[in-house]
PDB file of N, CA and C in Angstrom:
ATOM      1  N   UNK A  27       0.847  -1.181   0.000  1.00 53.00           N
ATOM      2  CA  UNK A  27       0.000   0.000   0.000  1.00 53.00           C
ATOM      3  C   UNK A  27       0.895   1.247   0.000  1.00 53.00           C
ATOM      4  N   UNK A  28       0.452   1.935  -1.034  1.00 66.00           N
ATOM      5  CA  UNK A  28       1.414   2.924  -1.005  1.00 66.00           C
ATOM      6  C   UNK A  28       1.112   4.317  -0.160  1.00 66.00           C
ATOM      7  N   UNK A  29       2.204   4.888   0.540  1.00 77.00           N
ATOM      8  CA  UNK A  29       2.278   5.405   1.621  1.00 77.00           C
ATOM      9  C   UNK A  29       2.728   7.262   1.520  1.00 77.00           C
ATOM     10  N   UNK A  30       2.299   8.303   1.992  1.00 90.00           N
ATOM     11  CA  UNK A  30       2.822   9.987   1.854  1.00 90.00           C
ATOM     12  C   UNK A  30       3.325  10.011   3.090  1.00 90.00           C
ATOM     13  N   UNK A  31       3.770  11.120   2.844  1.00 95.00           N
ATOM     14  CA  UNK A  31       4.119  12.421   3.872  1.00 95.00           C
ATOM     15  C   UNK A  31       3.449  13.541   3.996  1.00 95.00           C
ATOM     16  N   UNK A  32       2.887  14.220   4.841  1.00 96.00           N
ATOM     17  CA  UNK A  32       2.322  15.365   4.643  1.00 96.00           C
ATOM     18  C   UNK A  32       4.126  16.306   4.523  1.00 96.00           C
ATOM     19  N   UNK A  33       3.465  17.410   3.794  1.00 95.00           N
ATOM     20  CA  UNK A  33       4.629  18.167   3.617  1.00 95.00           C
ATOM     21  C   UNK A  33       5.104  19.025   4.123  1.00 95.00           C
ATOM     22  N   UNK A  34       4.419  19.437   5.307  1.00 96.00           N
ATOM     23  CA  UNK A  34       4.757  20.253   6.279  1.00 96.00           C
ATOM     24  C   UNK A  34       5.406  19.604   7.583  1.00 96.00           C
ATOM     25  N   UNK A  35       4.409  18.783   8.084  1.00 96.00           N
ATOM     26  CA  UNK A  35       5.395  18.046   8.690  1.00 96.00           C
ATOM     27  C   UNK A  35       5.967  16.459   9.148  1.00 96.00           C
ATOM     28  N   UNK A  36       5.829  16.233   7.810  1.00 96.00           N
ATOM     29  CA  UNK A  36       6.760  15.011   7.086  1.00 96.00           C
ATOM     30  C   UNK A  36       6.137  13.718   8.553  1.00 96.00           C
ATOM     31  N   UNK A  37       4.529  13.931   8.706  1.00 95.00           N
ATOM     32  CA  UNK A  37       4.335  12.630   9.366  1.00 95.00           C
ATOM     33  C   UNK A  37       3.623  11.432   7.966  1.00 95.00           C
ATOM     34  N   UNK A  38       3.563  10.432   8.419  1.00 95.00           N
ATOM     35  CA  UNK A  38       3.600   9.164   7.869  1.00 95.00           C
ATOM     36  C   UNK A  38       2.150   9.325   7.203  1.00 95.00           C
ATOM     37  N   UNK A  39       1.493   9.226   6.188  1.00 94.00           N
ATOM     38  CA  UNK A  39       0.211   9.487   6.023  1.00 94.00           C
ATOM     39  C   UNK A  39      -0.547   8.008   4.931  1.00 94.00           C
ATOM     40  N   UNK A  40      -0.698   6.577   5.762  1.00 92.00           N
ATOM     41  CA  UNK A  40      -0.833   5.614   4.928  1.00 92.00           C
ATOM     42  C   UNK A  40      -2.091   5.257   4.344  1.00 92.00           C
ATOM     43  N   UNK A  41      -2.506   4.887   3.599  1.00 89.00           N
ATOM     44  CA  UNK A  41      -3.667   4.667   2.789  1.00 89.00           C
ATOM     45  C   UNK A  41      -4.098   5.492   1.472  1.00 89.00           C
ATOM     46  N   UNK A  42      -5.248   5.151   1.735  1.00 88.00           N
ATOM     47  CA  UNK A  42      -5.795   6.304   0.430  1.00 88.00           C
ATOM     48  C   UNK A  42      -5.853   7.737   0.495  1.00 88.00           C
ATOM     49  N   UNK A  43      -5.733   8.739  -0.200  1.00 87.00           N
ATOM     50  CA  UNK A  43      -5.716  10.128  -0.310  1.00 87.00           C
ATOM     51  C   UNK A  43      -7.213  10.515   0.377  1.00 87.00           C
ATOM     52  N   UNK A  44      -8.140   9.844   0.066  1.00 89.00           N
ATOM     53  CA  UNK A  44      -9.655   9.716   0.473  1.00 89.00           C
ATOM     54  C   UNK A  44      -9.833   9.693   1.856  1.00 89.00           C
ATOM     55  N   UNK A  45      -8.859   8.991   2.563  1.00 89.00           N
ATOM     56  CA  UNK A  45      -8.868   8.682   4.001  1.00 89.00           C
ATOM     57  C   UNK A  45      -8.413   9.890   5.088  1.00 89.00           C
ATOM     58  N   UNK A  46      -7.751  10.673   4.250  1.00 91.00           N
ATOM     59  CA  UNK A  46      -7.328  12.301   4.429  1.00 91.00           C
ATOM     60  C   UNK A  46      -7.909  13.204   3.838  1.00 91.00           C
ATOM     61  N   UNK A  47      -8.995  14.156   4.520  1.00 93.00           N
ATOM     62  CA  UNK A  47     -10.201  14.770   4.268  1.00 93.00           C
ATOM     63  C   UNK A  47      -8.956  16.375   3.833  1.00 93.00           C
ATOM     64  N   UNK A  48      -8.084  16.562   4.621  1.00 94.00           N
ATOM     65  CA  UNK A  48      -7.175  17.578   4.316  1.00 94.00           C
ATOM     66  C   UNK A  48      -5.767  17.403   3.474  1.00 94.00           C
ATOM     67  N   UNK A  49      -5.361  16.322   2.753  1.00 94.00           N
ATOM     68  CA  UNK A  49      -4.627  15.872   1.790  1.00 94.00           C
ATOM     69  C   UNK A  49      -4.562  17.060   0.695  1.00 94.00           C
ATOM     70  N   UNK A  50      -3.128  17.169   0.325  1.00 94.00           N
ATOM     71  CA  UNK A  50      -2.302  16.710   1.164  1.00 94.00           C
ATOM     72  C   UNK A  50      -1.611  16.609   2.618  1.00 94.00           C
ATOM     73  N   UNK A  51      -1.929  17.338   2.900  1.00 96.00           N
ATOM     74  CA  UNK A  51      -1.949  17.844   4.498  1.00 96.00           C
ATOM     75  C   UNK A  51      -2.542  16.668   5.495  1.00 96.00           C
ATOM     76  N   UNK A  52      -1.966  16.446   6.439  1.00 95.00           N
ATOM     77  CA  UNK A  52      -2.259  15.376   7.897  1.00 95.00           C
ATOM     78  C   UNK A  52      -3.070  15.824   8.908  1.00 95.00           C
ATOM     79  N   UNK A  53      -3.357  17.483   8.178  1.00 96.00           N
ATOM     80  CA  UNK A  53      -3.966  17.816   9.450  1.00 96.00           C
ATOM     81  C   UNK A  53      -4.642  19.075   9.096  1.00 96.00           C
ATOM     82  N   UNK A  54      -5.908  19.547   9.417  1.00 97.00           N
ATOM     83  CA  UNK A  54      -6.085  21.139   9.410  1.00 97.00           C
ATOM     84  C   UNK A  54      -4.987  22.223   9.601  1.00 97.00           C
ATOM     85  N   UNK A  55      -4.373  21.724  10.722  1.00 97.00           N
ATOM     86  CA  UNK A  55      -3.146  22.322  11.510  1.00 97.00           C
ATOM     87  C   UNK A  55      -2.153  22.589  10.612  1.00 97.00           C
ATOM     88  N   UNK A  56      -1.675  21.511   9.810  1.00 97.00           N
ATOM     89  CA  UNK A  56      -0.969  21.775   8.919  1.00 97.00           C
ATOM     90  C   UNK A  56      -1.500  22.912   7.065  1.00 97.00           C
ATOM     91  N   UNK A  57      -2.622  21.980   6.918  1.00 97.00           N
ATOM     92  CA  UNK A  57      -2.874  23.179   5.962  1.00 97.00           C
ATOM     93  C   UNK A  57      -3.321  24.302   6.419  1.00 97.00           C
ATOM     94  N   UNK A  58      -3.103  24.721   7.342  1.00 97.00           N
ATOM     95  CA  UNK A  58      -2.996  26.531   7.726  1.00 97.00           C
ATOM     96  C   UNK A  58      -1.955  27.062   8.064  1.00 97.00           C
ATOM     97  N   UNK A  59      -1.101  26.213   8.337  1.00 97.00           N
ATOM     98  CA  UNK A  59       0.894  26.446   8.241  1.00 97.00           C
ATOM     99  C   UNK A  59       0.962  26.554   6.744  1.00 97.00           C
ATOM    100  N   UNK A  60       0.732  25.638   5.650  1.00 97.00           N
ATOM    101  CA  UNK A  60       0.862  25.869   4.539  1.00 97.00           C
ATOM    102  C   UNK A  60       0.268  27.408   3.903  1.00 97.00           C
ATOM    103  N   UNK A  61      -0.570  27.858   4.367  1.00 97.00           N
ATOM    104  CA  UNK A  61      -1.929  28.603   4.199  1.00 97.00           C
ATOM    105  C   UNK A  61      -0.915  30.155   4.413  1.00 97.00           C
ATOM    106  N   UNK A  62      -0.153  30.186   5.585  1.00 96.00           N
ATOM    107  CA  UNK A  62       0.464  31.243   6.208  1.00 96.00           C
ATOM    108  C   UNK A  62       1.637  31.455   5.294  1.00 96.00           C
ATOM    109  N   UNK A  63       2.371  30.258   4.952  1.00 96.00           N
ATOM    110  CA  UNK A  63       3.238  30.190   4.500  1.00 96.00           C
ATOM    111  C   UNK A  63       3.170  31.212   2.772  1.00 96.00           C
ATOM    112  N   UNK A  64       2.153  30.509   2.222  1.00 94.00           N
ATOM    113  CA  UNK A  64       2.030  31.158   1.006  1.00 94.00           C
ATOM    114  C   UNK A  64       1.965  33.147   1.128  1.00 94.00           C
ATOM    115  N   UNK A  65       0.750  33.183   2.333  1.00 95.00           N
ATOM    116  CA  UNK A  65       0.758  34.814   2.251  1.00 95.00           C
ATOM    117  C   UNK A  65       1.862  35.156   2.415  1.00 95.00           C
ATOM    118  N   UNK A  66       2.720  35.149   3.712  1.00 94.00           N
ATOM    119  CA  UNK A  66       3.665  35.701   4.113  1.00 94.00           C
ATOM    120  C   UNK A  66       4.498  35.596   2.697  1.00 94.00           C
ATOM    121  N   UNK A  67       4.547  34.933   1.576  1.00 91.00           N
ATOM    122  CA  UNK A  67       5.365  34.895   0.721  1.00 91.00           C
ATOM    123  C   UNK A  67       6.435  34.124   0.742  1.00 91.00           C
ATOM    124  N   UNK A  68       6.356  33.216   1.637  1.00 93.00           N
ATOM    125  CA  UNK A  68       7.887  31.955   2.163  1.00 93.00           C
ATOM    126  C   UNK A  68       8.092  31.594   0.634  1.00 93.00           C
ATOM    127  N   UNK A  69       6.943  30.833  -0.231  1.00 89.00           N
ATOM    128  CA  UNK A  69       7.173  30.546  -1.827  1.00 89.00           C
ATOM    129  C   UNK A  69       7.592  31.233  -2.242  1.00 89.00           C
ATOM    130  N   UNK A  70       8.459  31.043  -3.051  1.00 87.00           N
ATOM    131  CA  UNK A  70       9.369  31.817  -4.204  1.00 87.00           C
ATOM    132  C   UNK A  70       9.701  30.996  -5.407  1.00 87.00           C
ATOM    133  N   UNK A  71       8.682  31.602  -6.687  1.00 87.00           N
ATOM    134  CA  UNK A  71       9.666  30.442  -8.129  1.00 87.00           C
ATOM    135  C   UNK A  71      10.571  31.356  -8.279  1.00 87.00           C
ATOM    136  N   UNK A  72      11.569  30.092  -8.685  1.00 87.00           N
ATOM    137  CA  UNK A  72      13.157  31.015  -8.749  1.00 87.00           C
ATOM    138  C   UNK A  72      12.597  31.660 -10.131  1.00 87.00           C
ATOM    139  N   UNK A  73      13.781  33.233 -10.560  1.00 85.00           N
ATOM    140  CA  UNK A  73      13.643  33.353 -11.414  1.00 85.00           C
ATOM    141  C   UNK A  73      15.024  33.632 -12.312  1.00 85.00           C
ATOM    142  N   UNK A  74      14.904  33.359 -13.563  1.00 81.00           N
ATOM    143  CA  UNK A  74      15.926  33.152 -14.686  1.00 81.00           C
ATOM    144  C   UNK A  74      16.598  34.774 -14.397  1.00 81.00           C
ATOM    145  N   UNK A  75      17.849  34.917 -15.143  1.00 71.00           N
ATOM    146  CA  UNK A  75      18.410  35.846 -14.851  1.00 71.00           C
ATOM    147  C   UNK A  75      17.999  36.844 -15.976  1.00 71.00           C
ATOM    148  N   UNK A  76      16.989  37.915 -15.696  1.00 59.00           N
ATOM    149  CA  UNK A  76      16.330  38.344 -17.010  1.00 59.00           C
ATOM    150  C   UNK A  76      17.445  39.165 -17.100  1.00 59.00           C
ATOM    151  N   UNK A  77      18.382  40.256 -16.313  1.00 59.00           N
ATOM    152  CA  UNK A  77      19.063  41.167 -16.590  1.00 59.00           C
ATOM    153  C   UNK A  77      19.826  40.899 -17.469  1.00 59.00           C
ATOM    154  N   UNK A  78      20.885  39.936 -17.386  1.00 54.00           N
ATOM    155  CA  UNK A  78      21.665  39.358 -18.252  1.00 54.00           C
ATOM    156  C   UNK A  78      21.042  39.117 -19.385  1.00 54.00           C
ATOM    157  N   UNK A  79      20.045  38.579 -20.191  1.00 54.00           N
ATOM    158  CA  UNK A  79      19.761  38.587 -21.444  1.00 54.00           C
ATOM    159  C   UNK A  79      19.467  40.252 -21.876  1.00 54.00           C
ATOM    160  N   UNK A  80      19.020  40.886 -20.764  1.00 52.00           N
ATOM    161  CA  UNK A  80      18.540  42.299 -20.861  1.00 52.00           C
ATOM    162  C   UNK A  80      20.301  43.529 -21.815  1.00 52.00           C
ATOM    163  N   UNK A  81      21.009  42.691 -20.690  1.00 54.00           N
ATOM    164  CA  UNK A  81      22.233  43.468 -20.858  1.00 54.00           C
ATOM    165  C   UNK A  81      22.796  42.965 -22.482  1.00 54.00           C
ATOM    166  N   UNK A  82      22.908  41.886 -22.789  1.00 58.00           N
ATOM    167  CA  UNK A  82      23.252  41.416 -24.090  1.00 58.00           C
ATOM    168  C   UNK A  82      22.245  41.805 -25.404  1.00 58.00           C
ATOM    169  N   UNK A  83      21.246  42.261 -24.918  1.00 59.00           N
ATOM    170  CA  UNK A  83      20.636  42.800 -26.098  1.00 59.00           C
ATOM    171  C   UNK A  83      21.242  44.234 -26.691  1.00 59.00           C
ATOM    172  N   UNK A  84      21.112  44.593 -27.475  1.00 60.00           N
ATOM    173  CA  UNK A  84      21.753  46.145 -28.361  1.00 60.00           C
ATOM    174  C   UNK A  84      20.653  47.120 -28.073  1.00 60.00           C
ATOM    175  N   UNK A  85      21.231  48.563 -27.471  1.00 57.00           N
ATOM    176  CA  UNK A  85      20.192  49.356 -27.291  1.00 57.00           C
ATOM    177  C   UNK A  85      20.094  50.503 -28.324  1.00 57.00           C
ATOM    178  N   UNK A  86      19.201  50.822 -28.573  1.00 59.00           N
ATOM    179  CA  UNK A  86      18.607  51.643 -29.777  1.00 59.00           C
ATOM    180  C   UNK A  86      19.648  52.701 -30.186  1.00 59.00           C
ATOM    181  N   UNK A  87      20.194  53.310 -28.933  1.00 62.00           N
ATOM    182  CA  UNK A  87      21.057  54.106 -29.320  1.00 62.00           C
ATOM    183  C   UNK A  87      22.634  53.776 -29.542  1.00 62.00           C
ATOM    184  N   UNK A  88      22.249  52.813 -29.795  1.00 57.00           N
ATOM    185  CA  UNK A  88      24.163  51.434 -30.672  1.00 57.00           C
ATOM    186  C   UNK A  88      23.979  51.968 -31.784  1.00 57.00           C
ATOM    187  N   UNK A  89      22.786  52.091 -32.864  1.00 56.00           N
ATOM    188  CA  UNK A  89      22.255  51.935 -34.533  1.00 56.00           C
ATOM    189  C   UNK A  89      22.817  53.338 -34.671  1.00 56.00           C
ATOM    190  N   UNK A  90      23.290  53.626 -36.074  1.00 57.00           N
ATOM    191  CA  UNK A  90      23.537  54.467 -36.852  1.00 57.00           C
ATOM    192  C   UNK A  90      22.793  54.552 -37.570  1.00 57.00           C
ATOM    193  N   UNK A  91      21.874  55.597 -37.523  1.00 50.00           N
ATOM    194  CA  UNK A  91      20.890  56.073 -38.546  1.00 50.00           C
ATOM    195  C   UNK A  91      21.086  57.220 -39.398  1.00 50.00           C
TER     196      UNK A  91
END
């Protein structure tokens, strides 16, 4: 039987997803740690280094017109 973790705090969570009314989460408790987490902004997608492509581009005033 295959077996989770809740992801907050990595307890044992076995059975069906069904059997966990707050899944992924183990607990109310936990999806409102998750819940906090998001406002406060803890998530972050990394992001690519836009400057650097920014800087390698040619700026208008390079052209000879």
């Amino acid at each position: 039987m295959p077996s989770t973790e809740c992801p907050i705090c990595q307890a044992a969570m076995p059975g069906n997803s069904l059997d966990w009314p707050d899944y992924p989460f183990c607990s109310k408790r936990c999806r409102t740690i998750d819940l906090g987490r998001w406002l406060d902004e803890a998530y972050r997608v990394p992001r690519s280094n836009d400057h650097d492509e920014a800087d390698s581009a040619p700026h208008p005033e390079d052209y000879d017109e």
